[in-house]
Amino acid sequence: PTTAHFLSVPSTYLSLCSQVGNYKRAVKRFDDGHRLCNDLMGCLQERAKIEKSYGDQLTAWSKRWRQLIEKGPQYGSVERAWLAVMTEAEKVSELHQDVKNNLVNEDVEKVKNWQKEAYHKQMIGGFKEAKEAEEGFKKAQKPWAKKLKEMEAAKKSYHMACKEEKLAAAREANGKTEASVTVDQQKKLHEKVDKCKQDVQKAKEKYEKSLEELNKCTPQYMECMEQVFDQCQQHEVKRLTFLKEALLDIKRHLNLTENASYATIYRELERTILGANTQEDLKWFSNNHGPEMPMNWPAFEEYNPDQASAPPKKKKPDGAPPTPSTDHVAPPGDRSSVSSYEKNQGFSTEWSDDEQPTANSGNENGGNGNSFEDDVSTTGKSVRVRALYDYEGQEQDELTFKAGDELTKTEDEDEQGWCRGRLDSGQEGLYPANYVEPI
């Protein structure tokens, strides 16, 4: 085809018309589209792992610091505000777990289902859509490709004839200038030139005829190619449209700022922090640990020879002072229950005015220490003891035993006469020191 002819062909089909079989890239888009669906699902699954890992880390961080704060010396409304930060982490963790679930259960599944509907695998490999497109292109190109092959052969013959004519003319010209060339030889050279000219004319006519026939087939060829190409384009339109919609869904799941619950978390956090009341906290501390706390003054008690009296109960540290309330104020000498964190540990934490724990800042511990953890009391050695009297625990952290039972003392007697021990069943708790004797 001439340059003018190709300039008139739409650019969409120029590459398809200029070379037979140059439709492979259009067919390959089906394989690429299927692979890109797999890539998108893999991308989302990796992001889901990140969201889950972040949520798990937030939960672990919140749990650890909630325990440290509850067993630390902070109290009152400021403690509630501090703990609200842990609550924020727990709720945000839940939201990120929701993001993970949405990515895996909705977005990945949506892509997987669309991929299954859009691409149909064949038994012998490849996809039905790609095979149909390739067969369509081959069928559209077959008549035109045959004409093109004939035209290329005619062009080659014409160019060879032109070359032979040029050589014959050069020999004839050389023969006229050389004296050694006879008249008969010159005549033969001239006849060769005439024959080459005739061959050139014949080859030219054949070439022009084949080109004309090719040009007649070109419009139909372009129309058939256009139909097949449009079918490929329509499938690609569906893929690109779906991908855009899927990415918008992904964005909606990732963007927590559009989640009403996310904004509510921080409104509640701010409200709790602003609710911290300095005067209320100071008043509570004065009522429970200051001059305004009620006193259980000593009173005369008759001697009872049958059973020794239990020592006065000491207020054991719970590490997390109760929030200010008028419901109940523990009397002096009573012992509030230890925190849930302490009950799960094999040691107790003392927060009394008589003991001054060594304060180690984070800098003194290489920036990794926590002063709350330095107040753990581990005094005393394990000693086997035998109960002298029956004792019924009054609170959850107290042991119950019968006279003659044996147990293990794990902490020495404190100033108010209480020991910590462990029954053979594994239960740990407090008991009056004068109820037992060493074995």
PDB file of C-alpha atoms in Angstrom, residues 7-290:
ATOM      1  CA  LEU A   7      -2.229   8.102   5.959  1.00  0.00           C
ATOM      2  CA  SER A   8      -5.943   7.756   5.269  1.00  0.00           C
ATOM      3  CA  VAL A   9      -6.292   4.736   7.551  1.00  0.00           C
ATOM      4  CA  PRO A  10      -7.453   5.516  11.155  1.00  0.00           C
ATOM      5  CA  SER A  11      -4.531   5.401  13.574  1.00  0.00           C
ATOM      6  CA  THR A  12      -6.364   2.765  15.658  1.00  0.00           C
ATOM      7  CA  TYR A  13      -5.938   0.225  12.882  1.00  0.00           C
ATOM      8  CA  LEU A  14      -2.691   1.420  11.309  1.00  0.00           C
ATOM      9  CA  SER A  15      -0.554  -0.966  13.324  1.00  0.00           C
ATOM     10  CA  LEU A  16      -2.981  -3.807  12.676  1.00  0.00           C
ATOM     11  CA  CYS A  17      -3.010  -3.171   8.912  1.00  0.00           C
ATOM     12  CA  SER A  18       0.704  -2.559   8.485  1.00  0.00           C
ATOM     13  CA  GLN A  19       1.746  -5.995   9.691  1.00  0.00           C
ATOM     14  CA  VAL A  20      -0.106  -9.280   9.601  1.00  0.00           C
ATOM     15  CA  GLY A  21      -0.445 -10.824  13.054  1.00  0.00           C
ATOM     16  CA  ASN A  22       0.113  -7.519  14.829  1.00  0.00           C
ATOM     17  CA  TYR A  23      -2.944  -8.060  17.018  1.00  0.00           C
ATOM     18  CA  LYS A  24      -1.158 -10.068  19.708  1.00  0.00           C
ATOM     19  CA  ARG A  25      -1.058  -7.152  22.137  1.00  0.00           C
ATOM     20  CA  ALA A  26      -4.828  -6.717  21.916  1.00  0.00           C
ATOM     21  CA  VAL A  27      -5.330 -10.413  22.644  1.00  0.00           C
ATOM     22  CA  LYS A  28      -2.762 -10.373  25.450  1.00  0.00           C
ATOM     23  CA  ARG A  29      -4.910  -7.884  27.349  1.00  0.00           C
ATOM     24  CA  PHE A  30      -7.182 -10.740  28.392  1.00  0.00           C
ATOM     25  CA  ASP A  31      -4.296 -12.550  30.084  1.00  0.00           C
ATOM     26  CA  ASP A  32      -3.074  -9.274  31.568  1.00  0.00           C
ATOM     27  CA  GLY A  33      -6.553  -8.434  32.880  1.00  0.00           C
ATOM     28  CA  HIS A  34      -6.844 -11.772  34.691  1.00  0.00           C
ATOM     29  CA  ARG A  35      -3.357 -11.359  36.186  1.00  0.00           C
ATOM     30  CA  LEU A  36      -4.114  -7.804  37.292  1.00  0.00           C
ATOM     31  CA  CYS A  37      -7.137  -9.093  39.229  1.00  0.00           C
ATOM     32  CA  ASN A  38      -4.798 -11.479  41.065  1.00  0.00           C
ATOM     33  CA  ASP A  39      -2.389  -8.620  41.708  1.00  0.00           C
ATOM     34  CA  LEU A  40      -5.169  -6.454  43.151  1.00  0.00           C
ATOM     35  CA  MET A  41      -6.331  -9.251  45.448  1.00  0.00           C
ATOM     36  CA  GLY A  42      -2.762  -9.829  46.625  1.00  0.00           C
ATOM     37  CA  CYS A  43      -2.353  -6.103  47.243  1.00  0.00           C
ATOM     38  CA  LEU A  44      -5.529  -5.987  49.357  1.00  0.00           C
ATOM     39  CA  GLN A  45      -4.584  -9.084  51.326  1.00  0.00           C
ATOM     40  CA  GLU A  46      -1.234  -7.539  52.253  1.00  0.00           C
ATOM     41  CA  ARG A  47      -2.963  -4.334  53.364  1.00  0.00           C
ATOM     42  CA  ALA A  48      -5.425  -6.409  55.412  1.00  0.00           C
ATOM     43  CA  LYS A  49      -2.494  -8.026  57.243  1.00  0.00           C
ATOM     44  CA  ILE A  50      -1.120  -4.573  58.027  1.00  0.00           C
ATOM     45  CA  GLU A  51      -4.495  -3.419  59.370  1.00  0.00           C
ATOM     46  CA  LYS A  52      -4.794  -6.548  61.544  1.00  0.00           C
ATOM     47  CA  SER A  53      -1.245  -6.205  62.836  1.00  0.00           C
ATOM     48  CA  TYR A  54      -1.827  -2.557  63.733  1.00  0.00           C
ATOM     49  CA  GLY A  55      -5.087  -3.393  65.492  1.00  0.00           C
ATOM     50  CA  ASP A  56      -3.423  -6.201  67.452  1.00  0.00           C
ATOM     51  CA  GLN A  57      -0.583  -3.911  68.497  1.00  0.00           C
ATOM     52  CA  LEU A  58      -3.024  -1.240  69.653  1.00  0.00           C
ATOM     53  CA  THR A  59      -4.917  -3.819  71.720  1.00  0.00           C
ATOM     54  CA  ALA A  60      -1.735  -5.196  73.316  1.00  0.00           C
ATOM     55  CA  TRP A  61      -0.481  -1.695  74.074  1.00  0.00           C
ATOM     56  CA  SER A  62      -3.810  -0.683  75.603  1.00  0.00           C
ATOM     57  CA  LYS A  63      -4.033  -3.812  77.742  1.00  0.00           C
ATOM     58  CA  ARG A  64      -0.514  -3.423  79.110  1.00  0.00           C
ATOM     59  CA  TRP A  65      -0.820   0.237  79.960  1.00  0.00           C
ATOM     60  CA  ARG A  66      -4.304  -0.123  81.382  1.00  0.00           C
ATOM     61  CA  GLN A  67      -2.896  -2.630  83.873  1.00  0.00           C
ATOM     62  CA  LEU A  68       0.046  -0.378  84.710  1.00  0.00           C
ATOM     63  CA  ILE A  69      -2.196   2.641  85.240  1.00  0.00           C
ATOM     64  CA  GLU A  70      -4.707   0.709  87.330  1.00  0.00           C
ATOM     65  CA  LYS A  71      -1.996  -0.563  89.665  1.00  0.00           C
ATOM     66  CA  GLY A  72      -0.179   2.769  89.721  1.00  0.00           C
ATOM     67  CA  PRO A  73      -0.683   5.693  92.104  1.00  0.00           C
ATOM     68  CA  GLN A  74      -2.848   7.827  89.828  1.00  0.00           C
ATOM     69  CA  TYR A  75      -6.457   8.156  91.037  1.00  0.00           C
ATOM     70  CA  GLY A  76      -9.740   9.910  90.445  1.00  0.00           C
ATOM     71  CA  SER A  77     -10.947  11.719  87.379  1.00  0.00           C
ATOM     72  CA  VAL A  78      -7.443  12.181  85.947  1.00  0.00           C
ATOM     73  CA  GLU A  79      -7.023   8.426  86.091  1.00  0.00           C
ATOM     74  CA  ARG A  80     -10.284   8.070  84.205  1.00  0.00           C
ATOM     75  CA  ALA A  81      -9.033  10.521  81.589  1.00  0.00           C
ATOM     76  CA  TRP A  82      -5.766   8.617  81.246  1.00  0.00           C
ATOM     77  CA  LEU A  83      -7.605   5.308  80.912  1.00  0.00           C
ATOM     78  CA  ALA A  84      -9.807   6.906  78.250  1.00  0.00           C
ATOM     79  CA  VAL A  85      -6.723   6.982  76.009  1.00  0.00           C
ATOM     80  CA  MET A  86      -6.549   3.215  76.382  1.00  0.00           C
ATOM     81  CA  THR A  87     -10.251   2.986  75.535  1.00  0.00           C
ATOM     82  CA  GLU A  88      -9.600   5.049  72.413  1.00  0.00           C
ATOM     83  CA  ALA A  89      -6.906   2.573  71.339  1.00  0.00           C
ATOM     84  CA  GLU A  90      -9.240  -0.383  71.885  1.00  0.00           C
ATOM     85  CA  LYS A  91     -12.026   1.198  69.834  1.00  0.00           C
ATOM     86  CA  VAL A  92      -9.667   2.278  67.053  1.00  0.00           C
ATOM     87  CA  SER A  93      -8.266  -1.251  67.053  1.00  0.00           C
ATOM     88  CA  GLU A  94     -11.788  -2.559  66.453  1.00  0.00           C
ATOM     89  CA  LEU A  95     -12.217  -0.158  63.540  1.00  0.00           C
ATOM     90  CA  HIS A  96      -8.962  -1.331  61.948  1.00  0.00           C
ATOM     91  CA  GLN A  97     -10.064  -4.920  62.409  1.00  0.00           C
ATOM     92  CA  ASP A  98     -13.252  -3.910  60.575  1.00  0.00           C
ATOM     93  CA  VAL A  99     -11.115  -2.446  57.774  1.00  0.00           C
ATOM     94  CA  LYS A 100      -9.247  -5.747  57.549  1.00  0.00           C
ATOM     95  CA  ASN A 101     -12.508  -7.700  57.438  1.00  0.00           C
ATOM     96  CA  ASN A 102     -13.990  -5.409  54.782  1.00  0.00           C
ATOM     97  CA  LEU A 103     -10.909  -5.692  52.587  1.00  0.00           C
ATOM     98  CA  VAL A 104     -10.819  -9.483  52.784  1.00  0.00           C
ATOM     99  CA  ASN A 105     -14.510 -10.364  52.955  1.00  0.00           C
ATOM    100  CA  GLU A 106     -15.918  -7.699  50.631  1.00  0.00           C
ATOM    101  CA  ASP A 107     -13.284  -6.213  48.331  1.00  0.00           C
ATOM    102  CA  VAL A 108     -11.197  -9.316  47.670  1.00  0.00           C
ATOM    103  CA  GLU A 109     -14.305 -11.438  47.224  1.00  0.00           C
ATOM    104  CA  LYS A 110     -15.804  -8.870  44.867  1.00  0.00           C
ATOM    105  CA  VAL A 111     -12.705  -8.905  42.657  1.00  0.00           C
ATOM    106  CA  LYS A 112     -12.528 -12.703  42.774  1.00  0.00           C
ATOM    107  CA  ASN A 113     -16.171 -13.089  41.712  1.00  0.00           C
ATOM    108  CA  TRP A 114     -15.844 -10.550  38.905  1.00  0.00           C
ATOM    109  CA  GLN A 115     -12.688 -12.255  37.666  1.00  0.00           C
ATOM    110  CA  LYS A 116     -14.493 -15.595  37.606  1.00  0.00           C
ATOM    111  CA  GLU A 117     -17.358 -14.132  35.570  1.00  0.00           C
ATOM    112  CA  ALA A 118     -15.165 -12.146  33.160  1.00  0.00           C
ATOM    113  CA  TYR A 119     -12.506 -14.745  32.348  1.00  0.00           C
ATOM    114  CA  HIS A 120     -13.341 -18.362  31.532  1.00  0.00           C
ATOM    115  CA  LYS A 121     -10.439 -20.789  31.582  1.00  0.00           C
ATOM    116  CA  GLN A 122     -10.227 -23.521  28.968  1.00  0.00           C
ATOM    117  CA  MET A 123      -9.309 -27.135  29.526  1.00  0.00           C
ATOM    118  CA  ILE A 124      -6.163 -26.827  27.405  1.00  0.00           C
ATOM    119  CA  GLY A 125      -5.065 -23.536  28.937  1.00  0.00           C
ATOM    120  CA  GLY A 126      -5.688 -19.900  28.244  1.00  0.00           C
ATOM    121  CA  PHE A 127      -8.986 -18.070  28.339  1.00  0.00           C
ATOM    122  CA  LYS A 128     -12.026 -18.459  26.145  1.00  0.00           C
ATOM    123  CA  GLU A 129     -12.221 -14.691  25.558  1.00  0.00           C
ATOM    124  CA  ALA A 130      -8.610 -14.533  24.350  1.00  0.00           C
ATOM    125  CA  LYS A 131      -9.063 -17.480  22.027  1.00  0.00           C
ATOM    126  CA  GLU A 132     -12.223 -15.997  20.497  1.00  0.00           C
ATOM    127  CA  ALA A 133     -10.476 -12.670  19.935  1.00  0.00           C
ATOM    128  CA  GLU A 134      -7.448 -14.314  18.312  1.00  0.00           C
ATOM    129  CA  GLU A 135      -9.631 -16.434  16.041  1.00  0.00           C
ATOM    130  CA  GLY A 136     -11.616 -13.328  15.095  1.00  0.00           C
ATOM    131  CA  PHE A 137      -8.468 -11.406  14.175  1.00  0.00           C
ATOM    132  CA  LYS A 138      -7.085 -14.336  12.166  1.00  0.00           C
ATOM    133  CA  LYS A 139     -10.348 -14.759  10.273  1.00  0.00           C
ATOM    134  CA  ALA A 140     -10.504 -11.037   9.503  1.00  0.00           C
ATOM    135  CA  GLN A 141      -6.889 -10.952   8.309  1.00  0.00           C
ATOM    136  CA  LYS A 142      -6.810 -14.201   6.323  1.00  0.00           C
ATOM    137  CA  PRO A 143      -8.154 -12.892   2.925  1.00  0.00           C
ATOM    138  CA  TRP A 144      -6.213  -9.668   3.171  1.00  0.00           C
ATOM    139  CA  ALA A 145      -3.052 -11.488   4.285  1.00  0.00           C
ATOM    140  CA  LYS A 146      -3.295 -13.751   1.206  1.00  0.00           C
ATOM    141  CA  LYS A 147      -3.555 -10.733  -1.109  1.00  0.00           C
ATOM    142  CA  LEU A 148      -0.753  -9.038   0.761  1.00  0.00           C
ATOM    143  CA  LYS A 149       1.484 -12.062   0.246  1.00  0.00           C
ATOM    144  CA  GLU A 150       0.758 -12.055  -3.496  1.00  0.00           C
ATOM    145  CA  MET A 151       1.453  -8.331  -3.689  1.00  0.00           C
ATOM    146  CA  GLU A 152       4.772  -8.746  -1.851  1.00  0.00           C
ATOM    147  CA  ALA A 153       5.798 -11.487  -4.279  1.00  0.00           C
ATOM    148  CA  ALA A 154       4.839  -9.302  -7.272  1.00  0.00           C
ATOM    149  CA  LYS A 155       6.763  -6.382  -5.827  1.00  0.00           C
ATOM    150  CA  LYS A 156       9.808  -8.544  -5.336  1.00  0.00           C
ATOM    151  CA  SER A 157       9.625  -9.809  -8.937  1.00  0.00           C
ATOM    152  CA  TYR A 158       9.258  -6.275 -10.245  1.00  0.00           C
ATOM    153  CA  HIS A 159      12.249  -5.040  -8.272  1.00  0.00           C
ATOM    154  CA  MET A 160      14.368  -7.997  -9.457  1.00  0.00           C
ATOM    155  CA  ALA A 161      13.377  -7.278 -13.071  1.00  0.00           C
ATOM    156  CA  CYS A 162      14.358  -3.645 -12.637  1.00  0.00           C
ATOM    157  CA  LYS A 163      17.711  -4.744 -11.276  1.00  0.00           C
ATOM    158  CA  GLU A 164      18.309  -7.082 -14.241  1.00  0.00           C
ATOM    159  CA  GLU A 165      17.403  -4.315 -16.664  1.00  0.00           C
ATOM    160  CA  LYS A 166      19.848  -1.954 -15.040  1.00  0.00           C
ATOM    161  CA  LEU A 167      22.647  -4.522 -15.223  1.00  0.00           C
ATOM    162  CA  ALA A 168      21.910  -5.331 -18.872  1.00  0.00           C
ATOM    163  CA  ALA A 169      21.946  -1.663 -19.802  1.00  0.00           C
ATOM    164  CA  ALA A 170      25.287  -1.227 -18.060  1.00  0.00           C
ATOM    165  CA  ARG A 171      26.786  -4.182 -19.947  1.00  0.00           C
ATOM    166  CA  GLU A 172      25.529  -2.794 -23.255  1.00  0.00           C
ATOM    167  CA  ALA A 173      27.076   0.596 -22.544  1.00  0.00           C
ATOM    168  CA  ASN A 174      30.405  -0.987 -21.628  1.00  0.00           C
ATOM    169  CA  GLY A 175      30.341  -3.115 -24.781  1.00  0.00           C
ATOM    170  CA  LYS A 176      30.103  -0.043 -27.003  1.00  0.00           C
ATOM    171  CA  THR A 177      33.283   1.422 -25.492  1.00  0.00           C
ATOM    172  CA  GLU A 178      35.382  -1.730 -25.574  1.00  0.00           C
ATOM    173  CA  ALA A 179      37.058  -2.656 -28.862  1.00  0.00           C
ATOM    174  CA  SER A 180      37.234  -6.339 -27.973  1.00  0.00           C
ATOM    175  CA  VAL A 181      33.429  -6.661 -28.084  1.00  0.00           C
ATOM    176  CA  THR A 182      32.279  -7.814 -31.516  1.00  0.00           C
ATOM    177  CA  VAL A 183      29.188  -6.595 -33.357  1.00  0.00           C
ATOM    178  CA  ASP A 184      27.378  -9.856 -32.683  1.00  0.00           C
ATOM    179  CA  GLN A 185      28.107  -9.553 -28.999  1.00  0.00           C
ATOM    180  CA  GLN A 186      26.841  -5.982 -28.958  1.00  0.00           C
ATOM    181  CA  LYS A 187      23.686  -7.133 -30.710  1.00  0.00           C
ATOM    182  CA  LYS A 188      23.108  -9.816 -28.070  1.00  0.00           C
ATOM    183  CA  LEU A 189      23.630  -7.278 -25.287  1.00  0.00           C
ATOM    184  CA  HIS A 190      21.062  -4.986 -26.904  1.00  0.00           C
ATOM    185  CA  GLU A 191      18.595  -7.847 -27.223  1.00  0.00           C
ATOM    186  CA  LYS A 192      19.120  -8.646 -23.501  1.00  0.00           C
ATOM    187  CA  VAL A 193      18.291  -5.069 -22.610  1.00  0.00           C
ATOM    188  CA  ASP A 194      15.095  -5.187 -24.704  1.00  0.00           C
ATOM    189  CA  LYS A 195      14.043  -8.450 -23.049  1.00  0.00           C
ATOM    190  CA  CYS A 196      14.724  -7.041 -19.543  1.00  0.00           C
ATOM    191  CA  LYS A 197      12.581  -4.023 -20.377  1.00  0.00           C
ATOM    192  CA  GLN A 198       9.759  -6.318 -21.410  1.00  0.00           C
ATOM    193  CA  ASP A 199      10.154  -8.339 -18.184  1.00  0.00           C
ATOM    194  CA  VAL A 200      10.111  -5.131 -16.148  1.00  0.00           C
ATOM    195  CA  GLN A 201       6.909  -4.008 -17.849  1.00  0.00           C
ATOM    196  CA  LYS A 202       5.221  -7.351 -17.241  1.00  0.00           C
ATOM    197  CA  ALA A 203       6.342  -7.451 -13.589  1.00  0.00           C
ATOM    198  CA  LYS A 204       5.177  -3.899 -13.116  1.00  0.00           C
ATOM    199  CA  GLU A 205       1.734  -4.656 -14.493  1.00  0.00           C
ATOM    200  CA  LYS A 206       1.445  -7.715 -12.250  1.00  0.00           C
ATOM    201  CA  TYR A 207       2.602  -5.733  -9.227  1.00  0.00           C
ATOM    202  CA  GLU A 208       0.146  -2.915  -9.896  1.00  0.00           C
ATOM    203  CA  LYS A 209      -2.681  -5.407 -10.412  1.00  0.00           C
ATOM    204  CA  SER A 210      -1.957  -7.225  -7.130  1.00  0.00           C
ATOM    205  CA  LEU A 211      -1.729  -3.895  -5.306  1.00  0.00           C
ATOM    206  CA  GLU A 212      -5.049  -2.842  -6.758  1.00  0.00           C
ATOM    207  CA  GLU A 213      -6.671  -6.079  -5.625  1.00  0.00           C
ATOM    208  CA  LEU A 214      -5.162  -5.635  -2.162  1.00  0.00           C
ATOM    209  CA  ASN A 215      -6.549  -2.125  -1.924  1.00  0.00           C
ATOM    210  CA  LYS A 216      -9.986  -3.394  -2.876  1.00  0.00           C
ATOM    211  CA  CYS A 217      -9.860  -5.856   0.045  1.00  0.00           C
ATOM    212  CA  THR A 218      -8.572  -3.305   2.522  1.00  0.00           C
ATOM    213  CA  PRO A 219     -11.907  -1.610   3.439  1.00  0.00           C
ATOM    214  CA  GLN A 220     -13.578  -4.929   4.200  1.00  0.00           C
ATOM    215  CA  TYR A 221     -10.481  -6.029   6.067  1.00  0.00           C
ATOM    216  CA  MET A 222     -10.528  -2.890   8.177  1.00  0.00           C
ATOM    217  CA  GLU A 223     -14.208  -3.315   8.902  1.00  0.00           C
ATOM    218  CA  CYS A 224     -13.751  -6.905  10.088  1.00  0.00           C
ATOM    219  CA  MET A 225     -10.727  -5.981  12.162  1.00  0.00           C
ATOM    220  CA  GLU A 226     -12.648  -3.082  13.660  1.00  0.00           C
ATOM    221  CA  GLN A 227     -15.464  -5.356  14.775  1.00  0.00           C
ATOM    222  CA  VAL A 228     -13.117  -7.767  16.534  1.00  0.00           C
ATOM    223  CA  PHE A 229     -11.116  -4.929  18.062  1.00  0.00           C
ATOM    224  CA  ASP A 230     -14.307  -3.276  19.337  1.00  0.00           C
ATOM    225  CA  GLN A 231     -15.246  -6.501  21.083  1.00  0.00           C
ATOM    226  CA  CYS A 232     -11.872  -6.472  22.847  1.00  0.00           C
ATOM    227  CA  GLN A 233     -12.365  -2.826  23.744  1.00  0.00           C
ATOM    228  CA  GLN A 234     -15.800  -3.501  25.212  1.00  0.00           C
ATOM    229  CA  HIS A 235     -14.388  -6.186  27.480  1.00  0.00           C
ATOM    230  CA  GLU A 236     -11.613  -3.818  28.543  1.00  0.00           C
ATOM    231  CA  VAL A 237     -14.171  -1.095  29.243  1.00  0.00           C
ATOM    232  CA  LYS A 238     -15.932  -3.460  31.638  1.00  0.00           C
ATOM    233  CA  ARG A 239     -12.645  -4.271  33.383  1.00  0.00           C
ATOM    234  CA  LEU A 240     -11.556  -0.654  33.752  1.00  0.00           C
ATOM    235  CA  THR A 241     -15.008   0.411  34.950  1.00  0.00           C
ATOM    236  CA  PHE A 242     -15.135  -2.392  37.496  1.00  0.00           C
ATOM    237  CA  LEU A 243     -11.623  -1.601  38.698  1.00  0.00           C
ATOM    238  CA  LYS A 244     -12.540   2.030  39.272  1.00  0.00           C
ATOM    239  CA  GLU A 245     -15.646   1.050  41.265  1.00  0.00           C
ATOM    240  CA  ALA A 246     -13.651  -1.490  43.283  1.00  0.00           C
ATOM    241  CA  LEU A 247     -10.985   1.100  44.144  1.00  0.00           C
ATOM    242  CA  LEU A 248     -13.685   3.514  45.303  1.00  0.00           C
ATOM    243  CA  ASP A 249     -15.057   0.806  47.627  1.00  0.00           C
ATOM    244  CA  ILE A 250     -11.539   0.177  48.927  1.00  0.00           C
ATOM    245  CA  LYS A 251     -11.076   3.886  49.564  1.00  0.00           C
ATOM    246  CA  ARG A 252     -14.360   3.981  51.471  1.00  0.00           C
ATOM    247  CA  HIS A 253     -13.250   1.100  53.688  1.00  0.00           C
ATOM    248  CA  LEU A 254      -9.802   2.597  54.303  1.00  0.00           C
ATOM    249  CA  ASN A 255     -10.960   6.146  55.016  1.00  0.00           C
ATOM    250  CA  LEU A 256     -11.891   6.041  58.697  1.00  0.00           C
ATOM    251  CA  THR A 257     -12.551   9.782  58.717  1.00  0.00           C
ATOM    252  CA  GLU A 258     -15.816   9.051  56.895  1.00  0.00           C
ATOM    253  CA  ASN A 259     -16.810   6.579  59.616  1.00  0.00           C
ATOM    254  CA  ALA A 260     -19.126   8.213  62.151  1.00  0.00           C
ATOM    255  CA  SER A 261     -17.836   5.903  64.896  1.00  0.00           C
ATOM    256  CA  TYR A 262     -14.295   7.187  64.371  1.00  0.00           C
ATOM    257  CA  ALA A 263     -15.253  10.788  65.099  1.00  0.00           C
ATOM    258  CA  THR A 264     -17.353   9.680  68.084  1.00  0.00           C
ATOM    259  CA  ILE A 265     -14.319   7.997  69.671  1.00  0.00           C
ATOM    260  CA  TYR A 266     -12.427  11.271  69.857  1.00  0.00           C
ATOM    261  CA  ARG A 267     -15.410  13.296  70.984  1.00  0.00           C
ATOM    262  CA  GLU A 268     -15.821  10.903  73.915  1.00  0.00           C
ATOM    263  CA  LEU A 269     -12.087  11.011  74.644  1.00  0.00           C
ATOM    264  CA  GLU A 270     -12.097  14.806  74.715  1.00  0.00           C
ATOM    265  CA  ARG A 271     -15.203  14.874  76.913  1.00  0.00           C
ATOM    266  CA  THR A 272     -13.608  12.486  79.413  1.00  0.00           C
ATOM    267  CA  ILE A 273     -10.362  14.451  79.541  1.00  0.00           C
ATOM    268  CA  LEU A 274     -12.187  17.750  79.985  1.00  0.00           C
ATOM    269  CA  GLY A 275     -14.209  16.094  82.770  1.00  0.00           C
ATOM    270  CA  ALA A 276     -11.112  15.674  84.935  1.00  0.00           C
ATOM    271  CA  ASN A 277     -11.760  17.680  88.154  1.00  0.00           C
ATOM    272  CA  THR A 278      -8.753  18.594  90.278  1.00  0.00           C
ATOM    273  CA  GLN A 279     -10.765  19.648  93.344  1.00  0.00           C
ATOM    274  CA  GLU A 280     -12.880  16.504  93.218  1.00  0.00           C
ATOM    275  CA  ASP A 281      -9.751  14.318  93.138  1.00  0.00           C
ATOM    276  CA  LEU A 282      -8.128  16.188  96.016  1.00  0.00           C
ATOM    277  CA  LYS A 283     -11.319  15.922  98.071  1.00  0.00           C
ATOM    278  CA  TRP A 284     -11.507  12.182  97.468  1.00  0.00           C
ATOM    279  CA  PHE A 285      -7.895  11.688  98.520  1.00  0.00           C
ATOM    280  CA  SER A 286      -8.460  13.706 101.677  1.00  0.00           C
ATOM    281  CA  ASN A 287     -11.543  11.638 102.534  1.00  0.00           C
ATOM    282  CA  ASN A 288      -9.767   8.324 101.978  1.00  0.00           C
ATOM    283  CA  HIS A 289      -6.154   8.970 102.883  1.00  0.00           C
ATOM    284  CA  GLY A 290      -6.121  12.320 104.683  1.00  0.00           C
TER     285      GLY A 290
END
